[in-house]
Every structure is written in C-alpha cells, then in structure tokens.
mmCIF file of C-alpha atoms and ligand atoms in Angstrom:
data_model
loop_
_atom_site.group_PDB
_atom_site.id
_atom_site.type_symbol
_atom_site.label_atom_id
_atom_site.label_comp_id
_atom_site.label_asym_id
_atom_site.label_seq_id
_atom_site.Cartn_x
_atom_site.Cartn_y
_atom_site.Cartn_z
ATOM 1 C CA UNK A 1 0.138 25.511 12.451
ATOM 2 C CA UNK A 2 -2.329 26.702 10.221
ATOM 3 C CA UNK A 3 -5.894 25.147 10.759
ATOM 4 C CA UNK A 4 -7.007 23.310 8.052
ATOM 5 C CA UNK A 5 -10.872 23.935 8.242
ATOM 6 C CA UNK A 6 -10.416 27.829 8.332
ATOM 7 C CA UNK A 7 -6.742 29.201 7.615
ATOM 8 C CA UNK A 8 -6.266 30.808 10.591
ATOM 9 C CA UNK A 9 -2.795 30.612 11.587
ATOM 10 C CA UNK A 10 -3.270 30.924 15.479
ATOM 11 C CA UNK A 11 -4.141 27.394 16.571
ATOM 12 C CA UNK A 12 -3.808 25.842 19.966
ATOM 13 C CA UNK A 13 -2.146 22.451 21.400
ATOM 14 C CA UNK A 14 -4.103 21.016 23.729
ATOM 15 C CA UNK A 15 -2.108 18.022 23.976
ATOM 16 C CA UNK A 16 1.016 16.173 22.816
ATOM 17 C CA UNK A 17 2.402 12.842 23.635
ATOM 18 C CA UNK A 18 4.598 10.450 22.021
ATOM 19 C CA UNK A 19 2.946 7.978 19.401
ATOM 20 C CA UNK A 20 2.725 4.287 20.511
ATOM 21 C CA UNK A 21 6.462 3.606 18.722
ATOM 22 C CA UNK A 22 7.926 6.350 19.914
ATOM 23 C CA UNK A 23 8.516 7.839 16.543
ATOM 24 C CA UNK A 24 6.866 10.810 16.611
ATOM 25 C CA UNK A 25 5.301 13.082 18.289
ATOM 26 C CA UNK A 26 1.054 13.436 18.041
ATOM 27 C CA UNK A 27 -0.227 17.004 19.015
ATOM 28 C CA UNK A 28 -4.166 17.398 19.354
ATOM 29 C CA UNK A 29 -4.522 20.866 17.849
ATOM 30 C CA UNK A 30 -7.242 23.126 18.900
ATOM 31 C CA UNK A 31 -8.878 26.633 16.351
ATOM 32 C CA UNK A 32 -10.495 29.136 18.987
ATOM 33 C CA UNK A 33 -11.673 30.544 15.238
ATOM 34 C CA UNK A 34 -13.684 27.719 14.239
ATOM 35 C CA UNK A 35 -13.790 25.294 17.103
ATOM 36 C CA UNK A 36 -12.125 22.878 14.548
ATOM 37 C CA UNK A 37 -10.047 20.032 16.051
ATOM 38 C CA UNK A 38 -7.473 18.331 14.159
ATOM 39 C CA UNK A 39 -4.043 16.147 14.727
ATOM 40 C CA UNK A 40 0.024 16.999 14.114
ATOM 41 C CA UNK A 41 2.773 14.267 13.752
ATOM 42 C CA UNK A 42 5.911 15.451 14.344
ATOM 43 C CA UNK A 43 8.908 12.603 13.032
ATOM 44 C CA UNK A 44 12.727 12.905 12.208
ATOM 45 C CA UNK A 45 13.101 13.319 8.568
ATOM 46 C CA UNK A 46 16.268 11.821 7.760
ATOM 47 C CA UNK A 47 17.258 12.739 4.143
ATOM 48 C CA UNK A 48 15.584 14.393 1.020
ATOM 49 C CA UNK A 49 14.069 11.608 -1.251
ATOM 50 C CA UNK A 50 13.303 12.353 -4.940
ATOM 51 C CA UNK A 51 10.665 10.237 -7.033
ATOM 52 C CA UNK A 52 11.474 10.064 -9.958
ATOM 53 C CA UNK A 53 8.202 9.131 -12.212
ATOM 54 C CA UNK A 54 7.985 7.257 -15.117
ATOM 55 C CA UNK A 55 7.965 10.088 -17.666
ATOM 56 C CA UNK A 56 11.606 10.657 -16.199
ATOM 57 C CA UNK A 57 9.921 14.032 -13.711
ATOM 58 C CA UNK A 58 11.300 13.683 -10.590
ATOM 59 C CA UNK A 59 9.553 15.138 -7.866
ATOM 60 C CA UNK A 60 10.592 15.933 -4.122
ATOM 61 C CA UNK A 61 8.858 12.372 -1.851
ATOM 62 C CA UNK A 62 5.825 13.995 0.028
ATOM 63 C CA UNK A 63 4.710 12.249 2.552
ATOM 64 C CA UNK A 64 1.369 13.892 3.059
ATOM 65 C CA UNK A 65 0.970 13.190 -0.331
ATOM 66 C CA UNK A 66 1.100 9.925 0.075
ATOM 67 C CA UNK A 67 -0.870 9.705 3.481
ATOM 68 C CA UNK A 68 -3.718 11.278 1.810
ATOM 69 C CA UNK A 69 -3.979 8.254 -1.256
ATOM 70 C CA UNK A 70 -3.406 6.043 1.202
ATOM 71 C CA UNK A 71 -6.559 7.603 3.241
ATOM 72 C CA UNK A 72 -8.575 7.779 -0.188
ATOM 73 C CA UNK A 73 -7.796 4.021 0.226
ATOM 74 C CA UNK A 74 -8.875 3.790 3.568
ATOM 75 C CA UNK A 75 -12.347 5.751 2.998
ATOM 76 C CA UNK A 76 -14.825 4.686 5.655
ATOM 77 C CA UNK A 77 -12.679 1.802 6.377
ATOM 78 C CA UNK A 78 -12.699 0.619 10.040
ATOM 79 C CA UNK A 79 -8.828 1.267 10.679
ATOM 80 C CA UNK A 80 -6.633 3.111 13.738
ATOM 81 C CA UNK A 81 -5.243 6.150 12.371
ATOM 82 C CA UNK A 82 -2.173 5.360 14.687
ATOM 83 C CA UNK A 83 -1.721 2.103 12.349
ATOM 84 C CA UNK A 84 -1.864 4.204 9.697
ATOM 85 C CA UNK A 85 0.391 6.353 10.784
ATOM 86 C CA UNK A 86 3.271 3.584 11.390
ATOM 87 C CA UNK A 87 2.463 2.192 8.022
ATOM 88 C CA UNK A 88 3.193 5.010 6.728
ATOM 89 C CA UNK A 89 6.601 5.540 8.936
ATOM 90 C CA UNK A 90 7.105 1.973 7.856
ATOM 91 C CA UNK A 91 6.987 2.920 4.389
ATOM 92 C CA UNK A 92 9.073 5.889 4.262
ATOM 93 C CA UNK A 93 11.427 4.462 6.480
ATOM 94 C CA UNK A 94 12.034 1.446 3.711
ATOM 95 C CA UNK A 95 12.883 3.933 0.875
ATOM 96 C CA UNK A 96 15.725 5.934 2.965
ATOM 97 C CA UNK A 97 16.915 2.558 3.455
ATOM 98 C CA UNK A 98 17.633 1.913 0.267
ATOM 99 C CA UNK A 99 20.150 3.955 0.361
ATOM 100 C CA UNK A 100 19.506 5.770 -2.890
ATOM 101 C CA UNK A 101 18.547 9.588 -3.472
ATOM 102 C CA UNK A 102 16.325 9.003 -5.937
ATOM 103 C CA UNK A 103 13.555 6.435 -5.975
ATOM 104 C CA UNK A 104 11.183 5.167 -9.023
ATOM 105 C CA UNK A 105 7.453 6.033 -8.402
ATOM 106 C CA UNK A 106 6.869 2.233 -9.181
ATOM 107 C CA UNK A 107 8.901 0.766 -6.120
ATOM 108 C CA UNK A 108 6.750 3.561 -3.763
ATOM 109 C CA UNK A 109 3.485 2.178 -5.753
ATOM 110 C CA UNK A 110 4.719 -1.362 -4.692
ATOM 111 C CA UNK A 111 5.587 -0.657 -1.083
ATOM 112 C CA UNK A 112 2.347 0.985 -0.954
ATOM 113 C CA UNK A 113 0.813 -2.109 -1.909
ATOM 114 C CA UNK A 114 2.340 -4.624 0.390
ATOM 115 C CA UNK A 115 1.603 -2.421 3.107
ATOM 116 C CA UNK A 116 -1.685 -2.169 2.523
ATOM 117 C CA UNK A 117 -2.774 -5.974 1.787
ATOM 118 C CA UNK A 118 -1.322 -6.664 5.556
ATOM 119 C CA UNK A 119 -3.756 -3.557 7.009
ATOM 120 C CA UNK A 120 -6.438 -3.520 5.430
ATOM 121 C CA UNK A 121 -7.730 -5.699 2.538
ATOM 122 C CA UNK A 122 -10.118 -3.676 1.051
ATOM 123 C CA UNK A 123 -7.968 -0.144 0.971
ATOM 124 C CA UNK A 124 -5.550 -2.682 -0.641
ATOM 125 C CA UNK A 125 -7.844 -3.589 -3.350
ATOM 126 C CA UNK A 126 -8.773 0.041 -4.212
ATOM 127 C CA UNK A 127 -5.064 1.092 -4.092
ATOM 128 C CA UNK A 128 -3.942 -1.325 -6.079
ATOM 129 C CA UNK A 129 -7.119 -1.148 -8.873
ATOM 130 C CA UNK A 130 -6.160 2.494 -9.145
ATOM 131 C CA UNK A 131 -2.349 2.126 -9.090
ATOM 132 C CA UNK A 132 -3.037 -0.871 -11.682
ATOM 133 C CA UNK A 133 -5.257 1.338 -14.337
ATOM 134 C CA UNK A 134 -2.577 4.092 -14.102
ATOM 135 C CA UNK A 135 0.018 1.706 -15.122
ATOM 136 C CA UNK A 136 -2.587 0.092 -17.875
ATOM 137 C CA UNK A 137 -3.197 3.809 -19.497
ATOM 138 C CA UNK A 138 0.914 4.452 -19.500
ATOM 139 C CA UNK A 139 1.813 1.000 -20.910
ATOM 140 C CA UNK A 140 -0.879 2.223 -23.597
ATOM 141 C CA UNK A 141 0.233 5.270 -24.113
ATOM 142 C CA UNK A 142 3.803 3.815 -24.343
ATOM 143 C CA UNK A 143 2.329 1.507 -26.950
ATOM 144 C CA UNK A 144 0.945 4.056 -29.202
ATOM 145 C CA UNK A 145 4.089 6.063 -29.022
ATOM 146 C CA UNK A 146 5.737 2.808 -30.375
ATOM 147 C CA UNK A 147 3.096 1.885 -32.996
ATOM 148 C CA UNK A 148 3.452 5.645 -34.437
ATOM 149 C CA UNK A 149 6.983 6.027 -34.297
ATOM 150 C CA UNK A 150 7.881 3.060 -35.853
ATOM 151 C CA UNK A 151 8.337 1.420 -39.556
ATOM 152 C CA UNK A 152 7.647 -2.531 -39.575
ATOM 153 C CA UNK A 153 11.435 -3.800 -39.365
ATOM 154 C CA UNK A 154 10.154 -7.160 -40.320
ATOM 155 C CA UNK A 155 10.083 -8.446 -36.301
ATOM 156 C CA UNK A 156 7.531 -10.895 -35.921
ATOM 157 C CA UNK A 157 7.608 -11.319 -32.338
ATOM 158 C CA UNK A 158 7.564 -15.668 -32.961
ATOM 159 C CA UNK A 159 10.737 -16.060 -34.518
HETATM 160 ZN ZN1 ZN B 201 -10.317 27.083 12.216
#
C-alpha cells in the first residue's frame, strides 16, 4: 500500500483488527520514509456497480470517492471515523441491494443524504446545500436547452 503523504510503496502494518461490525478489516499502516501514519479498510466487494449520471455517463461506483465528499461534509466535525466508516458500508450495501447493475447518481445523492441527517446534522446540511445547487445549475441548464431548442407550440402551462 502506497503511502499517501509520500508515494513510497513500502509501508508497514503495525496493526490490524476487525472493525466493530465485523465487516472489514482496519490496518494501522506505518511509512519508515516519512514517519506518516495512516488507516486501510479492507471489506467484501460484492458486485460491480455503475452510476449512471444525469447526462446519461455512467461511471464505475467508487467508494473512496464517495468517502472523501462525505469527509468534505464532515470537515472538523466531531464524528468517529468508525461511524463513518459503517455509514458508508451502510450505504453501499443499500445500492447492491437493489439488485440493479446500474444505479442513478440521484438515488446515491439521496442515500447520501439520509445517512447523513441521522450522523451528523451539520455534514448533512453542507451535503445536501451542495448536492442541492448541483441539481439547481442542471435543472437550469436543462431549462435553457429547452428555451433554445424550442418554437412556442402555443402551451400555456394553465390550460
Ligand atoms: Zn511516507
């Protein structure tokens, strides 16, 4: 495992134990290069998950990814990073439960979300402002392609 503060690829384990669940594994990893300590999960990955994003890209699910918006969220905020962790778990195990392949950015934004508001209320509101302005700039965007691509067809919108 590569060490994250320096790129050298020769790091140490100076521990490893089982996460409170039993879900994964936590390593405490040591760099004799730069005396830089840092944490491992190791988890079962069951399937390959595709998001599939609203301009119709779909993208392999990256759970690091996510963990770090969800820690951009969590900036400075008083929370275990073991609860983290499990919300996380919680999270990814919910989309291979539904059973599909390929999942809609929106329903990961949403999960996200109600995760969140139950850890942390703060993180929640940041997540959510950001995840809520995203949406706001698409819906625009998706509203100007409308306006130029299209003649008035005589729709009112109250009739
Ligand atoms: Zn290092």
């Amino acid at each position: 495992m590569r060490c994250p503060f320096c790129s050298n690829e020769e790091t140490q384990v100076k521990d490893s134990r089982p996460t409170e669940d039993g879900t994964a594994i936590r390593r405490r990893r040591y760099c004799p290069d730069c005396s830089g300590r840092f944490t491992t999960f190791e988890r079962v990955q069951l399937r390959e998950l595709m998001v599939v994003k609203k301009s119709g890209r779909r993208v392999p699910f990256d759970r690091d990814k996510l963990m770090r918006s969800i820690q951009v969220a969590l900036r400075k905020r008083p929370v275990d990073p073991e609860r983290v962790e499990r919300m996380v778990s919680g999270i990814v195990r919910r989309l291979e439960s539904l059973g599909e392949s390929e999942i809609k950015s929106e329903t990961v934004g949403k999960l996200v979300m109600e995760a969140l508001k139950m850890l942390d209320d703060v993180a929640y509101v940041r997540f959510a402002s950001v995840y809520k302005n995203f949406r706001e700039a698409k819906d625009f965007e998706e509203l100007l392609g409308e306006l130029s691509g299209e003649d008035d067809n005589g729709e009112t919108g109250d009739n």
